Coordinates of C-alpha atoms and ligand atoms in Angstrom, one line a residue:
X1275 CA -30.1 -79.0 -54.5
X1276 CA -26.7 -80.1 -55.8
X1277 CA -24.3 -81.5 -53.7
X1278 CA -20.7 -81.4 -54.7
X1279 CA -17.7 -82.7 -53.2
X1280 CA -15.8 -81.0 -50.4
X1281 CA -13.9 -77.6 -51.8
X1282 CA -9.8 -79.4 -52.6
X1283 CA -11.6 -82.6 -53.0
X1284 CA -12.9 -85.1 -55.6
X1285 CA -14.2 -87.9 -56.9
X1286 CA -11.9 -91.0 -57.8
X1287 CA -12.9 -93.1 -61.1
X1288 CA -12.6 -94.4 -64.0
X1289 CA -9.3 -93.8 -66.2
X1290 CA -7.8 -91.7 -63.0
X1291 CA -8.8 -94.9 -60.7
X1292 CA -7.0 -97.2 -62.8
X1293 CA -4.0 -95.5 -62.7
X1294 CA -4.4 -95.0 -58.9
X1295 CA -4.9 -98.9 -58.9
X1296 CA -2.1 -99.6 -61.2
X1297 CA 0.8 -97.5 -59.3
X1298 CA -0.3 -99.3 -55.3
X1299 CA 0.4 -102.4 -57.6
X1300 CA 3.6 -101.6 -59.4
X1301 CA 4.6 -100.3 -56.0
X1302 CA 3.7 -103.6 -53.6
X1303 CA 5.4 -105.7 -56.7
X1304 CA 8.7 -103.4 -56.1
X1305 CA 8.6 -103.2 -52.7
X1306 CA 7.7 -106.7 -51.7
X1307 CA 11.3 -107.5 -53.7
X1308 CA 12.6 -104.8 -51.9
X1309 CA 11.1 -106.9 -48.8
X1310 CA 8.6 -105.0 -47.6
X1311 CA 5.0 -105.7 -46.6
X1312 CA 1.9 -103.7 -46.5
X1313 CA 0.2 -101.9 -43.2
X1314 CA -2.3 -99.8 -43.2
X1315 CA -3.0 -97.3 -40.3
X1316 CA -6.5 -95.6 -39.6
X1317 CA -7.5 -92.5 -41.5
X1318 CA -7.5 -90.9 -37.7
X1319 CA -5.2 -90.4 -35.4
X1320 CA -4.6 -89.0 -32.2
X1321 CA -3.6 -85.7 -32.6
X1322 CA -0.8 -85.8 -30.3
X1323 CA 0.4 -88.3 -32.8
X1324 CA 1.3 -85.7 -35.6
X1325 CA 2.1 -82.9 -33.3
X1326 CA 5.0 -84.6 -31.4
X1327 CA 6.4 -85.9 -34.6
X1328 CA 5.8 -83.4 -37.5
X1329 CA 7.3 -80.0 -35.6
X1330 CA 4.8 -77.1 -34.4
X1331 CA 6.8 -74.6 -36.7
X1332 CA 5.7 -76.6 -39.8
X1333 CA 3.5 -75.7 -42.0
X1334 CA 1.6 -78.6 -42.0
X1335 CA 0.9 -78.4 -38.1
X1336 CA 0.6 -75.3 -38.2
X1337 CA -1.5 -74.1 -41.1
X1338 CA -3.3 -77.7 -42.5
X1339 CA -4.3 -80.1 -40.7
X1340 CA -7.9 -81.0 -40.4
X1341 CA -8.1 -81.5 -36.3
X1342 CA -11.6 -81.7 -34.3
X1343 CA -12.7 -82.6 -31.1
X1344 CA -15.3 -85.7 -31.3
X1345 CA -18.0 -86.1 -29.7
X1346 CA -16.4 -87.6 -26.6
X1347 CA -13.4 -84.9 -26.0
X1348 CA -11.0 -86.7 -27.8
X1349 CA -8.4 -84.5 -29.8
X1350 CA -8.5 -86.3 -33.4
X1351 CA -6.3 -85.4 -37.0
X1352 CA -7.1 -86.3 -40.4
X1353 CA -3.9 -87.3 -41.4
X1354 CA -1.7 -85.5 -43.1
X1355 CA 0.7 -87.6 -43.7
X1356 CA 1.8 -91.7 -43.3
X1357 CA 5.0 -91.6 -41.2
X1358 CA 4.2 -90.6 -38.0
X1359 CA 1.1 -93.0 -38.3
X1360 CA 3.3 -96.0 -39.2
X1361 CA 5.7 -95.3 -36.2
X1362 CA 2.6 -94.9 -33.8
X1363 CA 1.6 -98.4 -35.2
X1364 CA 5.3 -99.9 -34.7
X1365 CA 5.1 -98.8 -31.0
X1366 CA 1.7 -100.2 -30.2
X1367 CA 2.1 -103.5 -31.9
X1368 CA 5.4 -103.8 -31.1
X1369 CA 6.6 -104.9 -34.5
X1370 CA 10.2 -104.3 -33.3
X1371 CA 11.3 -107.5 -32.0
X1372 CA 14.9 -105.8 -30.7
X1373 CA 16.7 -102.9 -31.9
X1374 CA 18.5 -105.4 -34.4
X1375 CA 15.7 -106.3 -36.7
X1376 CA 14.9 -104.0 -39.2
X1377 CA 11.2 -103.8 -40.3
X1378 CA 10.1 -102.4 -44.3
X1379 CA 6.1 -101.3 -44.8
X1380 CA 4.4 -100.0 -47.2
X1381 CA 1.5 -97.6 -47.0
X1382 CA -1.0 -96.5 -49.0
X1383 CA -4.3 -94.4 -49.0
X1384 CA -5.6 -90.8 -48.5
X1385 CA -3.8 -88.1 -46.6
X1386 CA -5.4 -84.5 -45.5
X1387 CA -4.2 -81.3 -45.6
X1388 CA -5.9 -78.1 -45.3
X1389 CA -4.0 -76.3 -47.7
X1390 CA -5.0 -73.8 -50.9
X1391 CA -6.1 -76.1 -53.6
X1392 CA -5.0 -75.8 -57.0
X1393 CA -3.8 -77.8 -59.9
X1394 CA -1.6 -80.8 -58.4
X1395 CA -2.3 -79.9 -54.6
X1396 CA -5.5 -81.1 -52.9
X1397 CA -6.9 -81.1 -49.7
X1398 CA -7.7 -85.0 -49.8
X1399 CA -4.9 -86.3 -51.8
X1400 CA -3.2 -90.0 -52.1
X1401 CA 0.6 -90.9 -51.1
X1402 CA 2.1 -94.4 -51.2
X1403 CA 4.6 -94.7 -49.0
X1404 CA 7.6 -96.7 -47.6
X1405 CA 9.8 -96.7 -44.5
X1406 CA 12.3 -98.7 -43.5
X1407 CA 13.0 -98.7 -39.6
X1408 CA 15.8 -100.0 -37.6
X1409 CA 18.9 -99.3 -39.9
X1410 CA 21.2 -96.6 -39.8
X1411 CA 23.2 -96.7 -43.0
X1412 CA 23.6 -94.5 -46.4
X1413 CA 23.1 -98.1 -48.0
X1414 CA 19.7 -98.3 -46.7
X1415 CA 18.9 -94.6 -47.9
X1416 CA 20.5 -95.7 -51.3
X1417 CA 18.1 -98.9 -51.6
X1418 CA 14.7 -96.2 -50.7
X1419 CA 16.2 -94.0 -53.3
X1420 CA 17.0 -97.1 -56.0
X1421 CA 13.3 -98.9 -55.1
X1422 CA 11.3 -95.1 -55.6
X1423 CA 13.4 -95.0 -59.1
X1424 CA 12.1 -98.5 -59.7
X1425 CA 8.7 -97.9 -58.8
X1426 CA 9.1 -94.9 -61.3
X1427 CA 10.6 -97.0 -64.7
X1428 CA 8.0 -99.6 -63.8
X1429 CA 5.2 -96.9 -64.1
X1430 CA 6.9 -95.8 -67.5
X1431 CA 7.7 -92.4 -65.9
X1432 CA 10.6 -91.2 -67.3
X1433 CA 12.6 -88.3 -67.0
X1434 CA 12.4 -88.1 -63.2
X1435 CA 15.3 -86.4 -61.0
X1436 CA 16.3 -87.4 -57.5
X1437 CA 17.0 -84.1 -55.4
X1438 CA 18.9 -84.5 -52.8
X1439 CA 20.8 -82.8 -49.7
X1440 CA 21.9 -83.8 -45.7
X1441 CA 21.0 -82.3 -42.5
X1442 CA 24.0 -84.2 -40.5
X1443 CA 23.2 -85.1 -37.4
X1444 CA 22.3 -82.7 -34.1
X1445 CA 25.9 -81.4 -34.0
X1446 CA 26.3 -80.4 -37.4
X1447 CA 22.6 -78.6 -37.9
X1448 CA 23.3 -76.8 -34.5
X1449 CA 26.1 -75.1 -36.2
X1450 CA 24.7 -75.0 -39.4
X1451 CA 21.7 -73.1 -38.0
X1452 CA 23.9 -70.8 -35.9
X1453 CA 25.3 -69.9 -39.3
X1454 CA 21.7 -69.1 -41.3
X1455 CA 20.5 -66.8 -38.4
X1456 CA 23.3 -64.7 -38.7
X1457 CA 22.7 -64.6 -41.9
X1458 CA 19.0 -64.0 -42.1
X1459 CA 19.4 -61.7 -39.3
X1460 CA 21.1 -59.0 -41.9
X1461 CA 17.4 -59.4 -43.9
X1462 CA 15.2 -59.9 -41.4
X1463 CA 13.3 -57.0 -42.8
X1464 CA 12.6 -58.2 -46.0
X1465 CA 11.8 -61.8 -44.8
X1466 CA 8.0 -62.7 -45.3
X1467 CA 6.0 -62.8 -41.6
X1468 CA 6.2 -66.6 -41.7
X1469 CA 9.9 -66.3 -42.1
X1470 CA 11.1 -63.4 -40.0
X1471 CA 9.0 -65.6 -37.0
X1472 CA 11.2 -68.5 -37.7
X1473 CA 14.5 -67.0 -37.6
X1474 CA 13.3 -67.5 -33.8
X1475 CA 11.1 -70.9 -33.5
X1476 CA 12.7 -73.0 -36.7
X1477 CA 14.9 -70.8 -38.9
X1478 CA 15.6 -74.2 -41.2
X1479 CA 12.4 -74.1 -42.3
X1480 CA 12.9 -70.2 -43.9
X1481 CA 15.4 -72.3 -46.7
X1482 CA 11.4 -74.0 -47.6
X1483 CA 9.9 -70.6 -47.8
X1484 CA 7.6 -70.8 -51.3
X1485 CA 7.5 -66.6 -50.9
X1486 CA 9.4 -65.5 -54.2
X1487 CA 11.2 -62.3 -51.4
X1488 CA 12.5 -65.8 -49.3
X1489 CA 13.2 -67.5 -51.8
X1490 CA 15.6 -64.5 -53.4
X1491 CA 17.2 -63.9 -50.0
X1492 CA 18.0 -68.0 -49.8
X1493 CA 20.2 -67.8 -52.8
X1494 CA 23.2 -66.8 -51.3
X1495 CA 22.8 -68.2 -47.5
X1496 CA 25.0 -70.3 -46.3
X1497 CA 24.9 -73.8 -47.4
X1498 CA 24.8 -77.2 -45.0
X1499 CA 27.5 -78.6 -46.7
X1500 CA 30.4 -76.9 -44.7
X1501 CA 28.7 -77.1 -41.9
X1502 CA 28.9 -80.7 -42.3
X1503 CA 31.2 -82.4 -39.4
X1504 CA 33.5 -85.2 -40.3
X1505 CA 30.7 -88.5 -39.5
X1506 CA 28.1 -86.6 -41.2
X1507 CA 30.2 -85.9 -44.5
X1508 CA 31.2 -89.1 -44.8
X1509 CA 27.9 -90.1 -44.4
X1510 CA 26.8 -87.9 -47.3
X1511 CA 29.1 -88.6 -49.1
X1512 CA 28.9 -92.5 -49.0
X1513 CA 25.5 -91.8 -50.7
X1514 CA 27.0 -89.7 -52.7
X1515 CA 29.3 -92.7 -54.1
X1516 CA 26.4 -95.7 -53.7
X1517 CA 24.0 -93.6 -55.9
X1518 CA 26.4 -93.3 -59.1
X1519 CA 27.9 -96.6 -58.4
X1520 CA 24.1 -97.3 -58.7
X1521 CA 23.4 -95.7 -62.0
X1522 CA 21.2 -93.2 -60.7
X1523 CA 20.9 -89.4 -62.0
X1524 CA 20.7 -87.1 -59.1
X1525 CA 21.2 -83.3 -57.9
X1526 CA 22.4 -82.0 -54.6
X1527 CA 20.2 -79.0 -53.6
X1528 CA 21.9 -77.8 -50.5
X1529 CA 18.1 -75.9 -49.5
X1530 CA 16.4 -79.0 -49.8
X1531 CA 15.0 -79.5 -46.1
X1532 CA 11.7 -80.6 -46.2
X1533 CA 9.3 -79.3 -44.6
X1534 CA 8.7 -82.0 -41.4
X1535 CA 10.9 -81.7 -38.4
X1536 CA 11.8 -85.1 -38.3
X1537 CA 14.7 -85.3 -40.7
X1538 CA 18.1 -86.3 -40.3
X1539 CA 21.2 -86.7 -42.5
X1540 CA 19.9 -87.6 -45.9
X1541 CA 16.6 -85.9 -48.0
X1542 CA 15.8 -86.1 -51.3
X1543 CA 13.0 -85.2 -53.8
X1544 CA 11.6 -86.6 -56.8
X1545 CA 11.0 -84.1 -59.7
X1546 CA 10.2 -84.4 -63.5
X1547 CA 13.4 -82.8 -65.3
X1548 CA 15.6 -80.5 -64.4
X1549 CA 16.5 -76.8 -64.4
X1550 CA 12.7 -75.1 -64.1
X1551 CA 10.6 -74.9 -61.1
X1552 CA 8.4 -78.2 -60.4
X1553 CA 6.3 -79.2 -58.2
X1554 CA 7.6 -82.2 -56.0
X1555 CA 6.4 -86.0 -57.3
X1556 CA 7.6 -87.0 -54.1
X1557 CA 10.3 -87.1 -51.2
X1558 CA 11.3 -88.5 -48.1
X1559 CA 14.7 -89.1 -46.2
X1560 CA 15.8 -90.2 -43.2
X1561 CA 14.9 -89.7 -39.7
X1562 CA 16.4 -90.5 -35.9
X1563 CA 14.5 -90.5 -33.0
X1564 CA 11.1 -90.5 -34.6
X1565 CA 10.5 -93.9 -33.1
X1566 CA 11.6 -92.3 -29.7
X1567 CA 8.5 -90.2 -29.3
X1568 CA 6.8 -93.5 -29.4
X1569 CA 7.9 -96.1 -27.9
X1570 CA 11.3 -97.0 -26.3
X1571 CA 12.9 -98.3 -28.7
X1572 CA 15.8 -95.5 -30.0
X1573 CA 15.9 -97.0 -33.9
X1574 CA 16.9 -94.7 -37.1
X1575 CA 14.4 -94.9 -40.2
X1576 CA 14.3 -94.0 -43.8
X1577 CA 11.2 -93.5 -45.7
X1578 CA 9.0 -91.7 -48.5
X1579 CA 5.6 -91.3 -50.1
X1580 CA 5.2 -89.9 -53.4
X1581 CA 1.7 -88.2 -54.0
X1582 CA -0.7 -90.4 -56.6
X1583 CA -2.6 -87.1 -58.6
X1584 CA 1.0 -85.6 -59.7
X1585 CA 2.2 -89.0 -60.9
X1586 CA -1.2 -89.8 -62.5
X1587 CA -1.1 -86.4 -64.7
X1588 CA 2.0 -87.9 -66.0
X1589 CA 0.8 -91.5 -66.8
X1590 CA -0.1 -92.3 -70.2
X1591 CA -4.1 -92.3 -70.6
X1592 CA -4.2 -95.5 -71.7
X1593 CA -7.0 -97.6 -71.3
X1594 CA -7.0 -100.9 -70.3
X1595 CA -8.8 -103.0 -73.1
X1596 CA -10.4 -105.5 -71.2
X1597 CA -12.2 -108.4 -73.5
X1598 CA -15.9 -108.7 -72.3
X1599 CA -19.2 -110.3 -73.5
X1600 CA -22.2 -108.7 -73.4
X1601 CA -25.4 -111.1 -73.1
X1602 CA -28.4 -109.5 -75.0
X1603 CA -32.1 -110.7 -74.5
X1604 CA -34.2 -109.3 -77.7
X1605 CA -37.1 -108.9 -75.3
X1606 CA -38.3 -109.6 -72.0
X1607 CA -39.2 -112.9 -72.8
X1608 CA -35.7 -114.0 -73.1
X1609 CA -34.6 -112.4 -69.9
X1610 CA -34.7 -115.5 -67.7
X1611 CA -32.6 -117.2 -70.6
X1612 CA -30.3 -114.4 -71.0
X1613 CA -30.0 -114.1 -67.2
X1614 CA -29.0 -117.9 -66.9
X1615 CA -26.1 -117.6 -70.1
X1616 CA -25.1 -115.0 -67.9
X1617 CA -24.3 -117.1 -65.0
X1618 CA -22.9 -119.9 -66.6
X1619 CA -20.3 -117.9 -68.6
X1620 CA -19.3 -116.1 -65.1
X1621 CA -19.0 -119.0 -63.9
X1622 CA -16.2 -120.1 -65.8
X1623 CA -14.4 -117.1 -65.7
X1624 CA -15.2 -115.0 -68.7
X1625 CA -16.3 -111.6 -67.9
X1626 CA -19.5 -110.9 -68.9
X1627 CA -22.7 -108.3 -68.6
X1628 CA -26.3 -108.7 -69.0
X1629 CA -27.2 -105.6 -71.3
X1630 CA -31.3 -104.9 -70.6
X1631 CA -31.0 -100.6 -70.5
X1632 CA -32.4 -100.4 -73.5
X1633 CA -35.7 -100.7 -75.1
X1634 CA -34.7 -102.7 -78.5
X1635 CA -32.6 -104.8 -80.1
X1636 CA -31.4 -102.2 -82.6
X1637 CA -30.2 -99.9 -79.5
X1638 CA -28.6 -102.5 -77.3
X1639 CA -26.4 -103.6 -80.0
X1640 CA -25.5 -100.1 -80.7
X1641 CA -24.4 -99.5 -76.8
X1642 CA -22.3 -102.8 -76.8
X1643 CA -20.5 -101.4 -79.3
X1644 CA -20.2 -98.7 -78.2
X1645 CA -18.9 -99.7 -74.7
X1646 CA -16.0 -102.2 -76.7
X1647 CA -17.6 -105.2 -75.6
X1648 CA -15.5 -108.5 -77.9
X1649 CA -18.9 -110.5 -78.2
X1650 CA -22.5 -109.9 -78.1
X1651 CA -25.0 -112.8 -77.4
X1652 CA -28.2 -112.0 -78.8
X1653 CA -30.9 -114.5 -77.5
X1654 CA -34.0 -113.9 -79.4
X1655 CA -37.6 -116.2 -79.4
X1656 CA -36.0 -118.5 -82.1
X1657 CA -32.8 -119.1 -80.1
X1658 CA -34.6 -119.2 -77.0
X1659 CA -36.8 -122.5 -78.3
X1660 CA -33.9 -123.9 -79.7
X1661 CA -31.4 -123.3 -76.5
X1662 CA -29.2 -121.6 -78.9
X1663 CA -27.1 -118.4 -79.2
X1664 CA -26.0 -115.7 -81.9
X1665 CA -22.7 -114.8 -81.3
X1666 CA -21.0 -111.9 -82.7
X1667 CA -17.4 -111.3 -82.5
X1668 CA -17.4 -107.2 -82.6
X1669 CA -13.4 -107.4 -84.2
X1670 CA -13.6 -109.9 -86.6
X1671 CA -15.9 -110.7 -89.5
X1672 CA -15.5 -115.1 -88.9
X1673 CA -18.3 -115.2 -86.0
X1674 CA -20.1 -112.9 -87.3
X1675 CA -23.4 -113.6 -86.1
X1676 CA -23.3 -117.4 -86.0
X1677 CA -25.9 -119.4 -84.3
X1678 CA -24.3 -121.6 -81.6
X1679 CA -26.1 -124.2 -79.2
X1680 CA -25.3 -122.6 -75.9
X1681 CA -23.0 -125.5 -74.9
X1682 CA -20.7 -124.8 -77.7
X1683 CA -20.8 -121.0 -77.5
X1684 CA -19.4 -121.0 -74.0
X1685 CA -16.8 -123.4 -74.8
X1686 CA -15.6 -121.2 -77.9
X1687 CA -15.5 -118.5 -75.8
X1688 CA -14.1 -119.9 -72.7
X1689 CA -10.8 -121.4 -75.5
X1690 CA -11.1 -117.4 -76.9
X1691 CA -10.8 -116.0 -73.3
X1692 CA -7.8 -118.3 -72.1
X1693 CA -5.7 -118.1 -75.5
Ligands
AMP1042 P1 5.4 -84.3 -48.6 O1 5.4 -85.3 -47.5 O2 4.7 -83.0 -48.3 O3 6.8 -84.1 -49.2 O4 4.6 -85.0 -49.7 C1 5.0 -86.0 -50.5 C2 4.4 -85.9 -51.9 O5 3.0 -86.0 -51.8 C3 4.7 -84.6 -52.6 O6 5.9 -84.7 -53.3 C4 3.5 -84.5 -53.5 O7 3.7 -85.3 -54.7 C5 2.4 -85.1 -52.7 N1 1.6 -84.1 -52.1 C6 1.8 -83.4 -51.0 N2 0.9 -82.5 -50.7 C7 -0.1 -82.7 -51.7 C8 -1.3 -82.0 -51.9 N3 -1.9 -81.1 -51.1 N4 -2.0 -82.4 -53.1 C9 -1.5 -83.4 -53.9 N5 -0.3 -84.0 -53.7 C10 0.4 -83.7 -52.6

């Protein structure tokens, strides 16, 4: 009986796992300039943990997240996210020396969400992510923003928009939110379900409403902006200021409010172009009192993830060309031979595979080729006697099956592979 993977999941390899491979290392290079170091937090988690932090009325508590009950009682969550994870893990190592010493991770790994798959969303899906906690300031929101747009140009992903909007603090969303009930209240009959149910427990989160009814009625609501108190405008508007006296392209969406209850003051969003509808690369923003529900210490934070599969269906395919040699025993005489040549070229570094799959010569010649390896060593009963090699150098015609005493094969090859 076939198995197949998990319905929203897959399998990770080859060209994709490169590119997942090559983005967690453009983005430890960046960060670690940035200053920050990696963590990583277990797959698991309490699920207190994502409940207290994420907001009931969102839709990934409330709709997708994988929870069970283990086998001793215990409440447990596939994570959905890396956040609240990373805050959980700042409280119970008590990274936080004092509230004056700001601390920069980096995350990276798979995140679970129960939600309907289709092209670009997954239920097992990979973020890297980045918070920085202990430092209220639009400069540090500035630096997140100007490090994800590094990590971006380092990737060669061009063309990619920052989104952005505020929240203000408590006072400003209280009577921003006063000012979107009214509002809504005039359509609460043509709101979806979802919606006309937050108007009561979260009416923010109707302004994230993907229901095409929601999304018409959003058009003309009020927008955060004026709702904005003094602190909180200036705030914004610093941003504002740092990003273009940074050099970076953005948009102010007034409805971008994420969908986690955590945010505060700035969001933004990462998206490929501008104008049409598309699918979030990733976002982030920042958020006060997160910490709090952890631990005692009161500390702001910014952060964001951006998700791996939508930034790997923009990467180039290209494939990394990586010389090898490929060690080929005519028959099984020559194995032991083969098998030794192997070792001694590993040893000095040069990456190298014994090819035996096949049942001649003729054919494992063919599948070297095939699989792009730079040099075949062919050991047959007349190099074998002789402790000799015939090398072939599959790009160029000048080694063209030359016979080499071992000794001096490897060191061509060892000057070839360090040149
Ligand atoms: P979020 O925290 O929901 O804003 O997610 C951050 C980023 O992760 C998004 O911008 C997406 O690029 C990616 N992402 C979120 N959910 C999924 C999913 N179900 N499948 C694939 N990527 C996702």
């Amino acid at each position: 009986m076939e198995i197949n993977p998990i319905r929203g999941m897959k399998d990770l390899y080859g060209l994709e796992f490169s590119k997942y491979q090559s983005l967690v290392s453009i983005a430890t290079k960046v960060s670690s300039k940035y200053g920050y170091q990696c963590i990583e937090t277990p797959i698991i988690e309490d699920t207190a943990v994502f409940q207290r932090s994420l907001g009931d009325e969102s839709d990934v508590v409330s709709k997708e997240m994988y929870s069970f009950t283990d086998k001793g009682g215990e409440h447990i969550t596939l994570r959905p996210e890396g956040t609240a994870g990373v805050m959980r893990a700042i409280a119970s190592n008590k990274l936080l020396v004092n509230d004056n010493n700001p601390i920069k991770l980096m995350y990276y790994g798979p995140m679970f969400r129960y939600d309907r798959p289709q092209k670009g969303r997954y239920r097992q899906f990979h973020q890297i992510g980045f918070e920085h906690v202990g430092e209220k300031s639009p400069y540090t929101d500035v630096l997140s923003i100007a490090m994800a747009n590094e990590i971006f140009t380092s990737a060669d992903l061009d063309n990619i928009t920052v989104y952005i909007n505020s929240l203000g603090g408590s006072e400003s969303r209280k009577s921003y939110i006063k000012a979107i009930v009214e509002y809504f209240k005039k359509y609460e009959n043509d709101l979806s379900g979802d919606s006309k149910r937050r108007l009561i427990t979260n009416p923010l989160r109707i302004l994230d409403s993907k229901v095409p009814t929601d999304i018409e009625i959003c058009t003309d609501a009020p927008k955060i902006q004026a709702y904005l108190n003094h602190e909180d405008a200036k705030y914004f508007d610093t941003v504002i200021r740092l990003l273009g006296n940074w050099g970076i392209d953005f948009v102010i969406d007034p409805k971008l409010v994420r969908g986690l209850d955590y945010y505060t003051h700035t969001t933004f969003e990462f998206k490929r172009g501008i104008g049409e509808y598309q699918d979030a690369l990733g976002g982030g923003g920042r958020y006060d009192g997160l910490l709090k529900l952890f631990c005692k210490n009161d500390v702001s934070g910014v952060g964001f993830a951006i998700g791996v599969e939508r930034l790997m269906m923009l990467m180039h395919d290209v494939e990394i060309h990586m010389k090898k040699v490929a060690v080929i025993p005519v028959s099984s005489s020559e194995l032991d031979v083969a098998l030794d040549l192997t070792k001694k070229l590993l040893e000095v570094e040069i990456p190298t595979e014994l090819l035996i799959s096949e049942s001649n010569l003729k054919k494992r010649v063919e599948t070297a080729t095939k699989r792009n390896f730079s040099y075949l060593l062919v050991i047959g009963e007349e190099e074998k006697a002789h402790n000799e090699v015939s090398v072939t150098e599959v790009d160029s015609k000048t080694l063209r099956n030359v016979r080499y005493s071992q000794e001096t094969a490897i060191l061509c090859l060892k000057e070839k592979f360090e040149s």
